[in-house]
CSV table of C-alpha atoms and ligand atoms in Angstrom, one decimal:
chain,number,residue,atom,x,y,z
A,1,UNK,CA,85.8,89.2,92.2
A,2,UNK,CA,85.1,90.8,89.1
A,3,UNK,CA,81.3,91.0,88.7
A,4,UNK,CA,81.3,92.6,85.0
A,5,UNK,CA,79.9,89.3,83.0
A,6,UNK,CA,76.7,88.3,84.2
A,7,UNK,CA,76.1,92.3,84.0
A,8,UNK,CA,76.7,92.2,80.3
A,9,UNK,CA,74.3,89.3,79.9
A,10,UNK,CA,71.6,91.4,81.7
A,11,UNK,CA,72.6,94.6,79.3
A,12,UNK,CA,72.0,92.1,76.2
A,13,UNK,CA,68.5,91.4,77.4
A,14,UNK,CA,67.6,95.4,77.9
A,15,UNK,CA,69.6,97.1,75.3
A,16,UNK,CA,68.2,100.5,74.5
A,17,UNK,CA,66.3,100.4,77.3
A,18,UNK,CA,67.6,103.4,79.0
A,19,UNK,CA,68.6,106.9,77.8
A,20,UNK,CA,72.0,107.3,77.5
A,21,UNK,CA,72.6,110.2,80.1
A,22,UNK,CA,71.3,107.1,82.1
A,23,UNK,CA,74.0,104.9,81.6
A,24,UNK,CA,77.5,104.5,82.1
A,25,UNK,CA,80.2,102.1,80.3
A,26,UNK,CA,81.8,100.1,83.2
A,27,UNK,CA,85.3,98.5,82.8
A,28,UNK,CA,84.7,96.4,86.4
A,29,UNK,CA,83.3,95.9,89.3
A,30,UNK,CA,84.9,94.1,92.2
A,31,UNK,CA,85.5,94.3,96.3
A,32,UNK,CA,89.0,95.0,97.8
A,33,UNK,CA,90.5,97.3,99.7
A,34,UNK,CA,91.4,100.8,99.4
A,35,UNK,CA,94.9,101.6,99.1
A,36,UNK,CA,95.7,105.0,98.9
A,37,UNK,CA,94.4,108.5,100.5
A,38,UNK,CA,92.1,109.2,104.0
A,39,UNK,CA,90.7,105.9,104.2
A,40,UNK,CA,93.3,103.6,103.2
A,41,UNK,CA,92.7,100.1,104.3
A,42,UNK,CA,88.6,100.0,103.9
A,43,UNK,CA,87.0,97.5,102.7
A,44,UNK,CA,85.5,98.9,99.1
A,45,UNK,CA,83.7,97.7,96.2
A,46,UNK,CA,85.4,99.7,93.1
A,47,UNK,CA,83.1,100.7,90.4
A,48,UNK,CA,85.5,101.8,87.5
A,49,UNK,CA,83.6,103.8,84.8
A,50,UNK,CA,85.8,103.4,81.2
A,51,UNK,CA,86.6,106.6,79.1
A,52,UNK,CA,89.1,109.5,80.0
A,53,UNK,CA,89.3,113.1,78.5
A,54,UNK,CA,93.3,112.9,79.3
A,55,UNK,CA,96.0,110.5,78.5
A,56,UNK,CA,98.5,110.6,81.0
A,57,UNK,CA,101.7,108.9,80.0
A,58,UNK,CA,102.0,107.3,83.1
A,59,UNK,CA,98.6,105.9,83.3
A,60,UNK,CA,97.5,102.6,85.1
A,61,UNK,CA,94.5,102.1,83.6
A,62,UNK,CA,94.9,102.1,80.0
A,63,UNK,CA,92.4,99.8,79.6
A,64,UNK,CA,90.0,102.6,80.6
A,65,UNK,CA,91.6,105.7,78.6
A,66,UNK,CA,94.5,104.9,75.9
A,67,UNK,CA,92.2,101.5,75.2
A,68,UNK,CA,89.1,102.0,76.5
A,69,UNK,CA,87.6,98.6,77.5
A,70,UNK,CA,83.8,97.8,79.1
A,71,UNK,CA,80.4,96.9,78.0
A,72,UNK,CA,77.5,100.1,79.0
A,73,UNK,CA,74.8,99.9,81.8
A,74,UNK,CA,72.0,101.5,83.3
A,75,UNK,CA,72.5,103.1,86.3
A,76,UNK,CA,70.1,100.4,88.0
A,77,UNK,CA,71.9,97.6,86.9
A,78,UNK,CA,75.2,98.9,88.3
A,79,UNK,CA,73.8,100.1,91.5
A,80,UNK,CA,72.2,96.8,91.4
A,81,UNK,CA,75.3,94.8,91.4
A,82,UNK,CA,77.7,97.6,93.8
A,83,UNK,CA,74.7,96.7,96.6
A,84,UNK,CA,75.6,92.8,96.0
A,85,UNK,CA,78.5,93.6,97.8
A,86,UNK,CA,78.4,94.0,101.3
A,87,UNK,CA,81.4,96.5,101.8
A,88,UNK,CA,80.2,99.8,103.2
A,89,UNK,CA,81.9,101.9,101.0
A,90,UNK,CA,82.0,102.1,96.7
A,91,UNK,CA,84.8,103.8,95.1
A,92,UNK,CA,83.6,105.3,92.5
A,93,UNK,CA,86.7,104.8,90.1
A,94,UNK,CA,87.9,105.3,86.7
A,95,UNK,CA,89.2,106.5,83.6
A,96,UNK,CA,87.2,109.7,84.8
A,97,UNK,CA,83.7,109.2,86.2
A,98,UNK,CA,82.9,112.8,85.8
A,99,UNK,CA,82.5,112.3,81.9
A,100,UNK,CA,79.2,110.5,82.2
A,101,UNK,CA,76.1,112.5,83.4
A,102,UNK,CA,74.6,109.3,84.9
A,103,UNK,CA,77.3,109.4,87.8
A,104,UNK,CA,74.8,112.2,89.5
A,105,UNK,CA,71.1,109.4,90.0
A,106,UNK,CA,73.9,106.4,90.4
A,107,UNK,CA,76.4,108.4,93.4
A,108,UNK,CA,72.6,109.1,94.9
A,109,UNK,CA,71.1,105.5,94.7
A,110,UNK,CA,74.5,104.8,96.5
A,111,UNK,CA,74.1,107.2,99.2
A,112,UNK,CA,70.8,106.9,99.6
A,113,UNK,CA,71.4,103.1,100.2
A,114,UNK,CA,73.3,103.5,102.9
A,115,UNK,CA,77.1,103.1,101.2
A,116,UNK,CA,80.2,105.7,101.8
A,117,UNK,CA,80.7,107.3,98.3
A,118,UNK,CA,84.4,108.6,97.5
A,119,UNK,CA,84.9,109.9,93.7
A,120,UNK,CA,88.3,109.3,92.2
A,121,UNK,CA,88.5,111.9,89.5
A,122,UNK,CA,91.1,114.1,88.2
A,123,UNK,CA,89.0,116.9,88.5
A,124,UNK,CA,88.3,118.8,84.7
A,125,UNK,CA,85.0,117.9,84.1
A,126,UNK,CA,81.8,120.0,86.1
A,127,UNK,CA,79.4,117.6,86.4
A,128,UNK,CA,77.1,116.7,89.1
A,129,UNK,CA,77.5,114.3,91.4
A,130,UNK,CA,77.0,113.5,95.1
A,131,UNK,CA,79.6,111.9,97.6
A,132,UNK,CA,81.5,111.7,101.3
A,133,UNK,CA,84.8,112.1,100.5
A,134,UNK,CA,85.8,113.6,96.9
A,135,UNK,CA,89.3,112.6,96.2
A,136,UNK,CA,91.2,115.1,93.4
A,137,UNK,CA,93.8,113.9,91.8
A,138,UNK,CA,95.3,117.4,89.7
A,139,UNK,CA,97.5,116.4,86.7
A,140,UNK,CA,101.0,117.6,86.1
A,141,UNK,CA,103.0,118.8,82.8
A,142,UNK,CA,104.8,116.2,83.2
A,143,UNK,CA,101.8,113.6,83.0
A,144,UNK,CA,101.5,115.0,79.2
A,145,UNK,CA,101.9,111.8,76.9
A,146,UNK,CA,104.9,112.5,74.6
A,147,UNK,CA,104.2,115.2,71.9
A,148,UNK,CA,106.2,113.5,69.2
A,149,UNK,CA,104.2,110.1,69.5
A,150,UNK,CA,100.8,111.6,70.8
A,151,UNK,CA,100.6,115.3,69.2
A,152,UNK,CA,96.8,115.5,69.1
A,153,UNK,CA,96.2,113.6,72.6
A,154,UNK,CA,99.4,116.4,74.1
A,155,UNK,CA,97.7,119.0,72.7
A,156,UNK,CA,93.9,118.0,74.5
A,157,UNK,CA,95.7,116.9,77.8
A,158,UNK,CA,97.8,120.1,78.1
A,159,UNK,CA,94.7,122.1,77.6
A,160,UNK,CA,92.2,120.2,79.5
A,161,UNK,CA,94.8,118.7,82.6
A,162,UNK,CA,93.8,121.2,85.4
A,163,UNK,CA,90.7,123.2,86.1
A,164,UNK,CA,91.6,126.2,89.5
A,165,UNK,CA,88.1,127.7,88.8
A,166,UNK,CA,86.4,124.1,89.5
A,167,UNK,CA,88.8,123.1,92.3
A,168,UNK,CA,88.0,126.0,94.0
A,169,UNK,CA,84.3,125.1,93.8
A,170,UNK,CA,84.9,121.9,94.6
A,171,UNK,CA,87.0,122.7,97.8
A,172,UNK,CA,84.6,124.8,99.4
A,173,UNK,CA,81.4,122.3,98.7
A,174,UNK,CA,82.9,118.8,99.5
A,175,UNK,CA,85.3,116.8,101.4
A,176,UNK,CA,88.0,116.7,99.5
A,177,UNK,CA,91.2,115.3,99.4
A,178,UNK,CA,93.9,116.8,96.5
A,179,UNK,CA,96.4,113.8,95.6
A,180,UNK,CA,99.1,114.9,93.5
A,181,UNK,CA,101.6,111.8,91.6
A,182,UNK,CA,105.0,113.2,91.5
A,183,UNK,CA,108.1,111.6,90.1
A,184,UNK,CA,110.9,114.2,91.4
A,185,UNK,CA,111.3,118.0,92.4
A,186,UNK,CA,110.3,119.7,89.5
A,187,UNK,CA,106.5,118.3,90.0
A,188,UNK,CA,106.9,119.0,93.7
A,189,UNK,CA,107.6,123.1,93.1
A,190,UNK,CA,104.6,122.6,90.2
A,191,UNK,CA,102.3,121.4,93.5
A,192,UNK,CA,103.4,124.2,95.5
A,193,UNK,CA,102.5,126.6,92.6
A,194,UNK,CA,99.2,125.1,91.9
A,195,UNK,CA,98.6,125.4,95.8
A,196,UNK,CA,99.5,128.6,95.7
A,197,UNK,CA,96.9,129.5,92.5
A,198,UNK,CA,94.0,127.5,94.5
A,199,UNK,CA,94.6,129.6,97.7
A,200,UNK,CA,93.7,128.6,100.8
A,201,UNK,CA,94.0,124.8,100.9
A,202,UNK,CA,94.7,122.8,104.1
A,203,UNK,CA,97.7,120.9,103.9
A,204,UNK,CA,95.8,118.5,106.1
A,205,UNK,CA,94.2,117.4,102.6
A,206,UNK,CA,97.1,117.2,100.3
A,207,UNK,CA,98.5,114.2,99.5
A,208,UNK,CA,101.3,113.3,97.9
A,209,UNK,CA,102.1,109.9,96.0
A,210,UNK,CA,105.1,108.7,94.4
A,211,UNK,CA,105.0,107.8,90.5
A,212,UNK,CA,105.2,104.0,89.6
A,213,UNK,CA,104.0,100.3,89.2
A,214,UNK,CA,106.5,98.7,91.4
A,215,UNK,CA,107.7,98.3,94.6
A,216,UNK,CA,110.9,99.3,93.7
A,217,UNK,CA,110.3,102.2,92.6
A,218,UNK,CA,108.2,103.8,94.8
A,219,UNK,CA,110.2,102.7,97.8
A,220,UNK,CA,113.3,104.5,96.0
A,221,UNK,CA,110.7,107.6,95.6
A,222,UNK,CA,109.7,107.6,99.2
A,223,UNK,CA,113.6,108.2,100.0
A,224,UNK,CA,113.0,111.8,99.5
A,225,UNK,CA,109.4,112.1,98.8
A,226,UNK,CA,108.4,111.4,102.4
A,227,UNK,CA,111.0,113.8,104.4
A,228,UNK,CA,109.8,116.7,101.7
A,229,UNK,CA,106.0,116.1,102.3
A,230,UNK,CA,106.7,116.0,106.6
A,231,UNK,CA,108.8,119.1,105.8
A,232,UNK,CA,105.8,120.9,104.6
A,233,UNK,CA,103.3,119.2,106.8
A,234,UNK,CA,101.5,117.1,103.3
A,235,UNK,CA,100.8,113.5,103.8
A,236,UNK,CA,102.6,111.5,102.2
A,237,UNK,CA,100.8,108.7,99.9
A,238,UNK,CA,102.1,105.5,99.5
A,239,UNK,CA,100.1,103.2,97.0
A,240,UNK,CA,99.2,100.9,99.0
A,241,UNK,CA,97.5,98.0,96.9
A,242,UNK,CA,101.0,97.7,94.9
A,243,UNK,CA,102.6,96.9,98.1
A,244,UNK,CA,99.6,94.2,99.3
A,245,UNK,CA,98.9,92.9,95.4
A,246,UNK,CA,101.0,94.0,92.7
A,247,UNK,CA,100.2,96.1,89.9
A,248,UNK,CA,97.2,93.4,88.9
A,249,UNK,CA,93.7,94.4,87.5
A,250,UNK,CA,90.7,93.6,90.1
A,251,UNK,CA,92.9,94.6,93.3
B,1,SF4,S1,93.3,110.9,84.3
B,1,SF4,FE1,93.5,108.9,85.3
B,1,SF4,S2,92.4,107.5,84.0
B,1,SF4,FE2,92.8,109.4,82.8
B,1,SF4,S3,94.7,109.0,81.7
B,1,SF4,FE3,95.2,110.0,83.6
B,1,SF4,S4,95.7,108.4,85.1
B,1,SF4,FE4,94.6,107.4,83.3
């Protein structure tokens, strides 16, 4: 399903053809099915940029932020290769698309082709972009790698790992959906806080989702996790794809 090779093949061929605010570095490109948020279950080609500005200890991804994997495109070719793909919707994935400027002409050759455009993001970065459903996901203190092991990347995610001005923006120009991962009660007051600091958010578009890679896990999470988000009318998130694939690359 992934669809990354012949891409790099065509990227040989027209290297430095495009401006780099034209182009994005893309760690895949593949159809499956979305598994967490307002439209779990679709049928979705994922287009996930590579390159973060945080480090989350917890990531699942690493190969697009700790180790940062992916040949770069134009904007053309990717949007050439999402339309190959007959799903009607593109997650628009990452590490964090917001970093690249090119994610504002590729999320409107998207729309304008007729495809539903959600952008994962973690939401620190004020770029432009266009999309249906814009889907927030805030970062925690306790997403901070380990200051001991990572000083300099605990330092940048600490300082970088929420932006209230920006959500705020956000909130009141898109769809949006805020999905918070928590791994136990002290991150569940810290989402009530931040709440609080935003102001008025539905809690029709909170979502919250259990920390971990394994079914295990995040069934033993959901014990509490779910009763706590029905007490205060959140939705609860499971993750989905773990349940239908695993914790594999591609799904
Ligand atoms: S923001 Fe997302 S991609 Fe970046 S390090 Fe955190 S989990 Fe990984």
């Amino acid at each position: 399903m992934v669809d990354v090779g012949s891409m790099r093949a065509e990227a040989e061929v027209r290297k430095g053809g495009s401006p780099a605010e034209n182009r994005l570095r893309i760690a895949e490109l593949y159809a499956s099915r979305q598994g967490e948020g307002l439209w779990t279950g679709s049928p979705s080609v994922f287009l996930r940029t590579s390159g973060c500005n945080l480090r989350c200890w917890f990531c699942d991804t690493p190969f697009t932020s700790w180790r940062p994997e992916g040949e770069t495109f134009s904007v053309e070719q990717v949007v050439q290769r999402a339309l190959q793909f007959s799903e009607a919707d593109v997650v628009v994935t990452g590490g964090e698309p917001l970093i690249f400027p090119a994610i504002e002409p590729l999320t409107a050759q998207l729309r304008s082709a007729g495809k539903r455009v959600t952008i994962e993001t973690a939401g620190t970065v004020d770029q432009a972009f266009h999309c249906d459903l814009l889907s927030i996901s805030p970062k925690l203190a306790s997403s901070a790698p380990p200051a001991q092991e990572h000083p300099h990347w605990h330092a940048q995610h600490q300082a970088r790992r929420q932006r209230p001005d920006l959500l705020r923006r956000w909130l009141s120009e898109y769809r949006c959906q805020l999905k918070f991962v928590v791994s136990d009660m002290h991150d569940c007051q810290e989402v009530l806080n931040y709440l609080q600091e935003l102001g008025s958010v539905s809690p029709d578009n909170v979502w919250l989702m259990p920390e971990g890679t394994d079914v295990d896990t995040l069934d033993a999470r959901a014990q509490w996790l779910q009763p706590w988000c029905d007490e205060h009318q959140f939705h609860f998130c499971q993750r989905s794809h773990i349940y239908w694939y695993g914790n594999r690359r591609g799904t």
